[in-house]
């Protein structure tokens, strides 16, 4: 069985929903489909929650009314029979009645998660109803019945596999199985969500649980490109990536994929294919456990980076110094992207400066601290094993006229990273494309 995931833009209008229906029924083989909320819906639901936190029920109801009007219009454009229109309108009316019920009660994060979950619930019901109207054997499986996280807020793969396997056995023989992406229950049975990777994470977890033949992530771009198409001209889709290469690119700026969401597929040995709903016949990008030797694959950039350097003569031969430094970042739940050390200092980069002032104050106990803001990490990904003589030189040659604040190499066999000023990003990406891919 193939697992197919469609994002918000892929189901963002009645026309797009019809396109999805065509894609999932094209082969005639059984498929398992994971759907996001219609594009813009989750933002509206978060806006509703924000108004309710502020006890502004009028503001919340205004957004609810606006969203309901949009959805009811979609019903008219999506279905052709009065029967389907009536059934879907009644379902949506109940959904919006449910959303309005939150304007009368105490509002907490628990209620917020219930509100945000409704986007996927609405999109999946609408698509299933359309498939049935068109004569296809489609069934809706509620993700809240099998998708669960543990007490550490991480997915519980054993629970997911057991519950989903039992559900599939009890509902055998259908052509299309559809479920909601992103939403789940937590270890206490409350409605929650997967946060990182959202619907992509759901698809990967479902694929691993079902031992799928392939997991397909359908978006609005033809796979993962070898550079940022918003900045660099004439980029090309990369046809194959190792899971670790894809994770490096995703972490360092390739928005098409979240770095953690394909881990279940990686460990299960199930290939992930990135496809384009606008160009369904394009090959896209296949991500698997195969390393193509001797090739640099792609470049990505991560913006809004802050570099922090702590210099201390006391660091020399002092055991525990780095531990103390890293514990400061940990105490403020601030992840570190890059690290470079010398005998008298250590430099680090972060992408979250919410607690920058507090972190700097704590670091000053151990040395002189300097901060560089508005930085950018440029990541070059491919077969960059240290035994490949000269491969890192190809990347550094492309950066020869760009001021480089830090370089990270050797932590991975797939990545060399440069920390530069944000103002130099476009020039650096173009130089790398010219040097590495042309």
Short mmCIF file of C-alpha atoms in Angstrom, two decimals:
data_model
loop_
_atom_site.label_atom_id
_atom_site.label_comp_id
_atom_site.label_asym_id
_atom_site.label_seq_id
_atom_site.Cartn_x
_atom_site.Cartn_y
_atom_site.Cartn_z
CA UNK A 1 0.00 0.00 0.00
CA UNK A 2 1.15 3.55 -0.77
CA UNK A 3 0.64 6.35 1.76
CA UNK A 4 -0.13 9.73 0.15
CA UNK A 5 -0.05 12.99 2.10
CA UNK A 6 -1.52 16.23 0.73
CA UNK A 7 -0.79 19.61 2.30
CA UNK A 8 -3.04 22.62 2.77
CA UNK A 9 -2.48 24.13 -0.67
CA UNK A 10 -3.24 20.76 -2.29
CA UNK A 11 -6.74 20.82 -0.72
CA UNK A 12 -7.02 24.61 -0.63
CA UNK A 13 -10.05 24.92 -2.92
CA UNK A 14 -12.82 22.75 -4.41
CA UNK A 15 -10.81 22.46 -7.64
CA UNK A 16 -7.73 21.29 -5.72
CA UNK A 17 -9.81 18.77 -3.77
CA UNK A 18 -11.10 17.36 -7.03
CA UNK A 19 -7.51 17.11 -8.22
CA UNK A 20 -6.54 15.19 -5.09
CA UNK A 21 -9.46 12.82 -5.61
CA UNK A 22 -8.24 12.16 -9.13
CA UNK A 23 -4.70 11.44 -7.94
CA UNK A 24 -5.64 9.03 -5.15
CA UNK A 25 -7.93 6.99 -7.40
CA UNK A 26 -5.74 7.05 -10.51
CA UNK A 27 -3.97 3.71 -10.00
CA UNK A 28 -7.04 1.78 -8.87
CA UNK A 29 -4.93 0.25 -6.09
CA UNK A 30 -5.76 0.71 -2.38
CA UNK A 31 -4.13 3.85 -0.94
CA UNK A 32 -3.93 5.46 2.48
CA UNK A 33 -4.35 9.24 2.32
CA UNK A 34 -3.34 11.82 4.95
CA UNK A 35 -4.82 15.31 4.56
CA UNK A 36 -3.95 18.68 6.07
CA UNK A 37 -6.49 21.42 6.73
CA UNK A 38 -7.43 23.63 3.80
CA UNK A 39 -4.84 26.38 3.33
CA UNK A 40 -5.55 29.35 5.59
CA UNK A 41 -7.89 27.41 7.88
CA UNK A 42 -5.41 26.66 10.64
CA UNK A 43 -4.34 30.33 10.74
CA UNK A 44 -8.00 31.33 11.13
CA UNK A 45 -8.51 28.77 13.91
CA UNK A 46 -5.43 30.07 15.73
CA UNK A 47 -6.80 33.61 15.33
CA UNK A 48 -10.09 32.48 16.88
CA UNK A 49 -8.18 30.98 19.81
CA UNK A 50 -6.18 34.21 20.27
CA UNK A 51 -9.40 36.23 20.50
CA UNK A 52 -10.81 33.79 23.04
CA UNK A 53 -7.66 33.96 25.17
CA UNK A 54 -8.24 37.73 25.27
CA UNK A 55 -11.95 37.15 26.09
CA UNK A 56 -12.93 38.99 22.88
CA UNK A 57 -15.88 36.80 21.86
CA UNK A 58 -17.05 39.31 19.23
CA UNK A 59 -13.71 39.08 17.44
CA UNK A 60 -13.79 35.27 17.63
CA UNK A 61 -17.33 35.06 16.28
CA UNK A 62 -16.49 37.40 13.41
CA UNK A 63 -13.66 35.09 12.27
CA UNK A 64 -15.90 32.02 12.74
CA UNK A 65 -18.65 33.59 10.61
CA UNK A 66 -16.19 34.54 7.89
CA UNK A 67 -14.71 31.04 7.82
CA UNK A 68 -18.15 29.41 7.75
CA UNK A 69 -19.19 31.54 4.77
CA UNK A 70 -16.07 30.41 2.89
CA UNK A 71 -16.68 26.74 3.62
CA UNK A 72 -20.36 26.84 2.68
CA UNK A 73 -19.41 28.37 -0.66
CA UNK A 74 -16.91 25.56 -1.18
CA UNK A 75 -19.75 23.07 -0.69
CA UNK A 76 -21.66 24.62 -3.59
CA UNK A 77 -18.61 24.41 -5.85
CA UNK A 78 -17.41 20.95 -4.81
CA UNK A 79 -20.48 18.73 -5.02
CA UNK A 80 -22.92 18.15 -7.85
CA UNK A 81 -25.76 16.36 -6.03
CA UNK A 82 -28.22 17.94 -3.60
CA UNK A 83 -27.84 14.95 -1.31
CA UNK A 84 -24.08 15.47 -0.87
CA UNK A 85 -24.44 19.21 -0.53
CA UNK A 86 -27.06 18.79 2.19
CA UNK A 87 -25.05 16.19 4.15
CA UNK A 88 -21.84 18.25 4.03
CA UNK A 89 -23.61 21.50 4.93
CA UNK A 90 -25.16 19.80 7.97
CA UNK A 91 -21.77 18.42 9.02
CA UNK A 92 -20.09 21.83 8.66
CA UNK A 93 -22.93 23.56 10.51
CA UNK A 94 -22.27 21.27 13.47
CA UNK A 95 -18.55 22.02 13.23
CA UNK A 96 -19.07 25.78 13.39
CA UNK A 97 -21.64 25.37 16.14
CA UNK A 98 -18.92 23.50 18.04
CA UNK A 99 -16.44 26.35 17.44
CA UNK A 100 -18.95 28.89 18.74
CA UNK A 101 -19.43 26.84 21.92
CA UNK A 102 -15.94 27.91 23.05
CA UNK A 103 -17.01 31.57 23.20
CA UNK A 104 -19.08 30.85 26.31
CA UNK A 105 -16.58 29.07 28.56
CA UNK A 106 -13.22 29.36 30.27
CA UNK A 107 -10.51 29.15 27.61
CA UNK A 108 -7.22 27.27 28.07
CA UNK A 109 -4.61 25.55 25.89
CA UNK A 110 -6.77 22.41 26.01
CA UNK A 111 -9.64 24.21 24.26
CA UNK A 112 -7.20 25.80 21.82
CA UNK A 113 -5.95 22.39 20.66
CA UNK A 114 -9.51 21.22 20.16
CA UNK A 115 -10.23 24.26 18.01
CA UNK A 116 -7.07 23.90 15.91
CA UNK A 117 -7.88 20.21 15.27
CA UNK A 118 -11.10 21.05 13.44
CA UNK A 119 -9.36 22.13 10.24
CA UNK A 120 -8.20 18.61 9.40
CA UNK A 121 -11.52 17.13 10.53
CA UNK A 122 -13.40 19.36 8.08
CA UNK A 123 -11.11 18.81 5.08
CA UNK A 124 -11.10 15.00 5.43
CA UNK A 125 -14.89 14.80 5.71
CA UNK A 126 -15.32 17.00 2.64
CA UNK A 127 -12.94 14.94 0.50
CA UNK A 128 -14.44 11.60 1.61
CA UNK A 129 -17.92 12.87 0.78
CA UNK A 130 -16.73 13.96 -2.67
CA UNK A 131 -15.09 10.58 -3.37
CA UNK A 132 -18.29 8.77 -2.37
CA UNK A 133 -20.34 11.08 -4.56
CA UNK A 134 -18.07 10.14 -7.47
CA UNK A 135 -18.68 6.46 -6.83
CA UNK A 136 -15.39 5.52 -5.15
CA UNK A 137 -15.15 3.22 -2.13
CA UNK A 138 -13.65 5.64 0.41
CA UNK A 139 -13.63 5.39 4.19
CA UNK A 140 -12.67 7.97 6.82
CA UNK A 141 -10.52 6.83 9.76
CA UNK A 142 -10.36 9.17 12.74
CA UNK A 143 -6.71 9.91 13.55
CA UNK A 144 -7.70 10.45 17.19
CA UNK A 145 -8.46 6.72 17.40
CA UNK A 146 -4.88 5.61 16.72
CA UNK A 147 -2.43 8.54 16.64
CA UNK A 148 -0.99 9.14 20.11
CA UNK A 149 2.02 10.71 21.80
CA UNK A 150 3.70 9.53 25.00
CA UNK A 151 4.42 11.43 28.21
CA UNK A 152 7.44 13.07 26.52
CA UNK A 153 5.15 14.42 23.75
CA UNK A 154 6.83 12.09 21.25
CA UNK A 155 4.83 9.74 18.97
CA UNK A 156 4.19 6.30 20.46
CA UNK A 157 4.98 4.01 17.48
CA UNK A 158 3.99 0.73 19.17
CA UNK A 159 0.58 2.08 20.18
CA UNK A 160 0.05 3.60 16.72
CA UNK A 161 0.96 0.36 14.94
CA UNK A 162 -1.25 -1.80 17.18
CA UNK A 163 -4.31 0.46 17.00
CA UNK A 164 -4.04 1.20 13.29
CA UNK A 165 -3.49 -2.46 12.39
CA UNK A 166 -6.63 -3.43 14.29
CA UNK A 167 -8.64 -0.65 12.62
CA UNK A 168 -7.44 -1.69 9.15
CA UNK A 169 -8.31 -5.34 9.80
CA UNK A 170 -11.81 -4.36 10.92
CA UNK A 171 -12.24 -2.17 7.81
CA UNK A 172 -10.66 -4.23 5.06
CA UNK A 173 -11.28 -4.01 1.34
CA UNK A 174 -11.72 -0.29 0.69
CA UNK A 175 -10.06 1.54 -2.19
CA UNK A 176 -9.22 4.79 -0.37
CA UNK A 177 -8.52 5.20 3.35
CA UNK A 178 -8.38 8.81 4.54
CA UNK A 179 -7.27 10.25 7.86
CA UNK A 180 -6.33 13.59 9.38
CA UNK A 181 -2.73 14.74 9.53
CA UNK A 182 -1.23 16.72 12.42
CA UNK A 183 -3.80 15.89 15.10
CA UNK A 184 -3.47 13.19 17.78
CA UNK A 185 -4.17 12.44 21.40
CA UNK A 186 -1.57 12.79 24.12
CA UNK A 187 -0.70 10.24 26.79
CA UNK A 188 -3.65 11.47 28.90
CA UNK A 189 -6.22 11.06 26.12
CA UNK A 190 -6.55 14.78 25.40
CA UNK A 191 -6.70 16.18 21.86
CA UNK A 192 -3.22 17.36 20.89
CA UNK A 193 -1.04 17.69 17.80
CA UNK A 194 2.29 16.47 16.49
CA UNK A 195 3.69 20.01 16.10
CA UNK A 196 6.98 19.33 14.29
CA UNK A 197 6.34 18.28 10.73
CA UNK A 198 2.58 18.10 11.26
CA UNK A 199 0.86 16.09 8.56
CA UNK A 200 4.18 14.90 7.10
CA UNK A 201 4.93 13.32 10.47
CA UNK A 202 1.53 11.60 10.44
CA UNK A 203 2.19 10.16 6.98
CA UNK A 204 5.61 8.86 8.03
CA UNK A 205 4.22 7.26 11.18
CA UNK A 206 1.32 5.68 9.26
CA UNK A 207 3.69 4.40 6.57
CA UNK A 208 5.94 2.80 9.17
CA UNK A 209 2.96 1.29 11.03
CA UNK A 210 1.55 -0.24 7.83
CA UNK A 211 4.95 -1.17 6.39
CA UNK A 212 3.96 0.77 3.28
CA UNK A 213 5.62 0.36 -0.09
CA UNK A 214 6.22 4.11 -0.35
CA UNK A 215 5.25 7.35 1.37
CA UNK A 216 4.41 10.23 -0.95
CA UNK A 217 4.44 13.84 0.26
CA UNK A 218 2.47 15.96 -2.22
CA UNK A 219 3.12 19.73 -2.19
CA UNK A 220 3.12 22.61 -4.68
CA UNK A 221 6.77 22.24 -5.76
CA UNK A 222 8.53 19.57 -7.83
CA UNK A 223 10.56 17.91 -5.08
CA UNK A 224 13.48 19.35 -3.14
CA UNK A 225 15.59 21.74 -5.24
CA UNK A 226 19.37 22.02 -5.33
CA UNK A 227 19.13 25.62 -4.15
CA UNK A 228 16.52 28.13 -3.01
CA UNK A 229 14.37 28.91 -6.09
CA UNK A 230 13.16 32.12 -4.43
CA UNK A 231 16.73 33.48 -4.44
CA UNK A 232 18.67 31.66 -7.16
CA UNK A 233 17.66 31.41 -10.80
CA UNK A 234 17.37 28.12 -12.69
CA UNK A 235 17.44 25.72 -9.76
CA UNK A 236 16.65 22.06 -10.40
CA UNK A 237 14.90 19.35 -8.45
CA UNK A 238 17.21 16.81 -6.82
CA UNK A 239 16.04 13.38 -7.91
CA UNK A 240 17.49 11.34 -5.02
CA UNK A 241 18.57 12.10 -1.45
CA UNK A 242 19.73 10.00 1.47
CA UNK A 243 17.51 10.43 4.54
CA UNK A 244 20.37 12.18 6.34
CA UNK A 245 20.93 14.54 3.41
CA UNK A 246 17.23 15.43 3.37
CA UNK A 247 17.28 16.02 7.13
CA UNK A 248 20.28 18.36 6.84
CA UNK A 249 18.61 20.36 4.05
CA UNK A 250 15.31 20.51 5.93
CA UNK A 251 16.94 21.65 9.15
CA UNK A 252 18.96 24.33 7.39
CA UNK A 253 16.16 25.96 5.48
CA UNK A 254 14.50 23.70 2.86
CA UNK A 255 10.90 24.40 3.88
CA UNK A 256 9.39 21.55 1.87
CA UNK A 257 10.14 19.05 4.64
CA UNK A 258 10.60 19.07 8.43
CA UNK A 259 13.85 17.38 9.55
CA UNK A 260 12.24 15.04 12.10
CA UNK A 261 9.14 13.99 10.19
CA UNK A 262 10.78 11.32 8.01
CA UNK A 263 12.58 9.53 10.86
CA UNK A 264 9.93 6.78 11.23
CA UNK A 265 10.23 6.07 7.48
CA UNK A 266 14.03 6.08 7.68
CA UNK A 267 14.13 3.54 10.50
CA UNK A 268 11.53 1.36 8.74
CA UNK A 269 13.46 1.54 5.45
CA UNK A 270 10.46 2.98 3.56
CA UNK A 271 11.28 5.46 0.76
CA UNK A 272 9.68 8.89 0.86
CA UNK A 273 8.85 10.59 -2.44
CA UNK A 274 8.22 14.33 -2.73
CA UNK A 275 5.68 15.06 -5.49
CA UNK A 276 4.02 18.13 -7.03
CA UNK A 277 0.21 18.24 -7.22
CA UNK A 278 0.48 20.82 -10.03
CA UNK A 279 2.75 18.51 -12.08
CA UNK A 280 1.76 15.01 -10.97
CA UNK A 281 3.73 13.27 -13.72
CA UNK A 282 7.03 14.91 -12.69
CA UNK A 283 9.34 12.41 -10.95
CA UNK A 284 9.89 14.56 -7.85
CA UNK A 285 12.52 13.62 -5.25
CA UNK A 286 12.98 10.14 -3.76
CA UNK A 287 14.45 9.98 -0.25
CA UNK A 288 15.85 6.64 0.89
CA UNK A 289 18.80 5.02 2.66
CA UNK A 290 21.02 4.98 -0.46
CA UNK A 291 24.14 7.16 -0.51
CA UNK A 292 25.29 8.28 -3.96
CA UNK A 293 29.07 8.49 -3.68
CA UNK A 294 31.07 11.42 -4.96
CA UNK A 295 28.24 13.89 -5.47
CA UNK A 296 27.24 17.20 -3.90
CA UNK A 297 23.46 17.39 -4.00
CA UNK A 298 22.10 20.72 -2.83
CA UNK A 299 22.45 23.97 -0.90
CA UNK A 300 20.09 25.48 1.68
CA UNK A 301 20.07 28.63 3.81
CA UNK A 302 18.73 29.37 7.29
CA UNK A 303 17.99 33.02 8.13
CA UNK A 304 17.75 35.08 11.33
CA UNK A 305 20.74 33.46 13.01
CA UNK A 306 22.56 34.98 15.98
CA UNK A 307 26.24 34.18 16.66
CA UNK A 308 27.56 34.25 20.22
CA UNK A 309 31.26 34.10 21.08
CA UNK A 310 32.63 33.66 24.59
CA UNK A 311 36.35 34.24 25.07
CA UNK A 312 38.07 33.23 28.29
CA UNK A 313 41.69 32.69 29.26
CA UNK A 314 40.34 30.50 32.07
CA UNK A 315 39.02 28.08 29.46
CA UNK A 316 42.51 26.75 28.75
CA UNK A 317 42.68 23.18 30.13
CA UNK A 318 39.57 23.84 32.29
CA UNK A 319 37.45 20.71 32.48
CA UNK A 320 33.72 21.27 32.52
CA UNK A 321 33.85 24.65 30.77
CA UNK A 322 31.84 23.60 27.71
CA UNK A 323 29.35 21.74 29.89
CA UNK A 324 28.67 24.94 31.86
CA UNK A 325 28.23 26.93 28.66
CA UNK A 326 25.83 24.43 27.08
CA UNK A 327 23.83 24.12 30.30
CA UNK A 328 23.04 27.84 30.08
CA UNK A 329 21.47 27.37 26.64
CA UNK A 330 19.63 24.28 27.89
CA UNK A 331 18.19 26.13 30.86
CA UNK A 332 16.57 28.61 28.45
CA UNK A 333 15.48 25.84 26.04
CA UNK A 334 17.52 27.38 23.24
CA UNK A 335 18.97 25.00 20.65
CA UNK A 336 22.45 25.52 19.21
CA UNK A 337 22.97 25.17 15.43
CA UNK A 338 26.73 25.44 14.97
CA UNK A 339 29.73 25.25 17.31
CA UNK A 340 33.39 26.17 16.81
CA UNK A 341 36.03 25.96 19.55
CA UNK A 342 39.61 27.09 20.10
CA UNK A 343 41.99 27.08 23.05
CA UNK A 344 40.61 30.34 24.42
CA UNK A 345 37.07 30.59 23.16
CA UNK A 346 33.94 29.01 21.76
CA UNK A 347 31.47 30.35 19.18
CA UNK A 348 27.89 29.16 18.80
CA UNK A 349 24.92 30.07 16.63
CA UNK A 350 21.23 30.03 17.58
CA UNK A 351 18.02 30.68 15.62
CA UNK A 352 15.89 31.61 18.63
CA UNK A 353 16.88 34.85 20.36
CA UNK A 354 13.88 35.03 22.71
CA UNK A 355 16.18 34.65 25.74
CA UNK A 356 19.32 36.16 24.21
CA UNK A 357 19.78 38.83 26.90
CA UNK A 358 19.48 36.32 29.75
CA UNK A 359 21.86 33.88 28.03
CA UNK A 360 24.47 36.60 27.44
CA UNK A 361 24.23 37.75 31.09
CA UNK A 362 24.86 34.18 32.29
CA UNK A 363 27.74 33.63 29.87
CA UNK A 364 29.50 36.77 31.13
CA UNK A 365 30.27 34.85 34.33
CA UNK A 366 32.77 32.79 32.34
CA UNK A 367 34.32 35.22 29.87
CA UNK A 368 33.98 38.10 27.44
CA UNK A 369 30.88 37.76 25.26
CA UNK A 370 30.28 39.22 21.81
CA UNK A 371 27.10 38.89 19.75
CA UNK A 372 26.58 39.12 15.98
CA UNK A 373 22.97 39.38 14.77
CA UNK A 374 21.29 39.13 11.35
CA UNK A 375 23.45 36.19 10.32
CA UNK A 376 22.68 33.31 7.96
CA UNK A 377 23.77 29.66 7.81
CA UNK A 378 24.58 28.31 4.35
CA UNK A 379 24.52 24.51 4.25
CA UNK A 380 26.10 22.41 1.46
CA UNK A 381 24.86 18.82 1.39
CA UNK A 382 26.06 15.68 -0.36
CA UNK A 383 28.70 12.96 -0.01
CA UNK A 384 31.11 15.04 2.09
CA UNK A 385 32.94 12.23 3.82
CA UNK A 386 36.42 13.44 4.84
CA UNK A 387 38.04 10.77 2.65
CA UNK A 388 36.69 12.54 -0.47
CA UNK A 389 39.78 14.62 -1.10
CA UNK A 390 39.04 18.15 -2.27
CA UNK A 391 35.26 18.08 -1.88
CA UNK A 392 35.21 20.64 0.93
CA UNK A 393 37.53 22.81 -1.17
CA UNK A 394 34.90 23.08 -3.89
CA UNK A 395 32.51 24.62 -1.37
CA UNK A 396 35.10 26.94 0.22
CA UNK A 397 36.29 28.10 -3.23
CA UNK A 398 32.76 29.25 -4.02
CA UNK A 399 32.79 31.30 -0.80
CA UNK A 400 36.18 32.90 -1.45
CA UNK A 401 34.81 36.48 -1.73
CA UNK A 402 32.21 36.10 1.06
CA UNK A 403 33.19 36.99 4.68
CA UNK A 404 32.69 33.79 6.73
CA UNK A 405 32.13 34.03 10.48
CA UNK A 406 32.18 30.26 11.23
CA UNK A 407 32.63 26.95 9.41
CA UNK A 408 31.25 23.59 10.60
CA UNK A 409 32.67 20.45 8.96
CA UNK A 410 33.08 16.89 10.17
CA UNK A 411 30.06 16.58 12.44
CA UNK A 412 28.25 14.83 9.60
CA UNK A 413 29.32 12.95 6.50
CA UNK A 414 26.76 14.91 4.51
CA UNK A 415 27.18 18.58 5.42
CA UNK A 416 29.51 21.55 5.49
CA UNK A 417 28.04 24.79 6.84
CA UNK A 418 29.10 28.43 6.67
CA UNK A 419 27.90 31.24 8.95
CA UNK A 420 27.78 34.53 7.06
CA UNK A 421 26.02 37.87 7.21
CA UNK A 422 22.41 37.78 6.10
CA UNK A 423 23.19 40.55 3.61
CA UNK A 424 25.59 38.19 1.79
CA UNK A 425 23.11 35.31 1.49
CA UNK A 426 21.97 35.83 -2.11
CA UNK A 427 25.52 36.24 -3.42
CA UNK A 428 26.72 33.17 -1.51
CA UNK A 429 23.88 30.94 -2.79
CA UNK A 430 24.45 32.07 -6.37
CA UNK A 431 28.21 31.52 -6.10
CA UNK A 432 27.67 28.00 -4.77
CA UNK A 433 25.25 27.18 -7.57
CA UNK A 434 27.72 28.41 -10.17
CA UNK A 435 30.59 26.47 -8.64
CA UNK A 436 28.85 23.22 -7.68
CA UNK A 437 26.05 22.68 -10.19
CA UNK A 438 27.06 24.41 -13.43
#
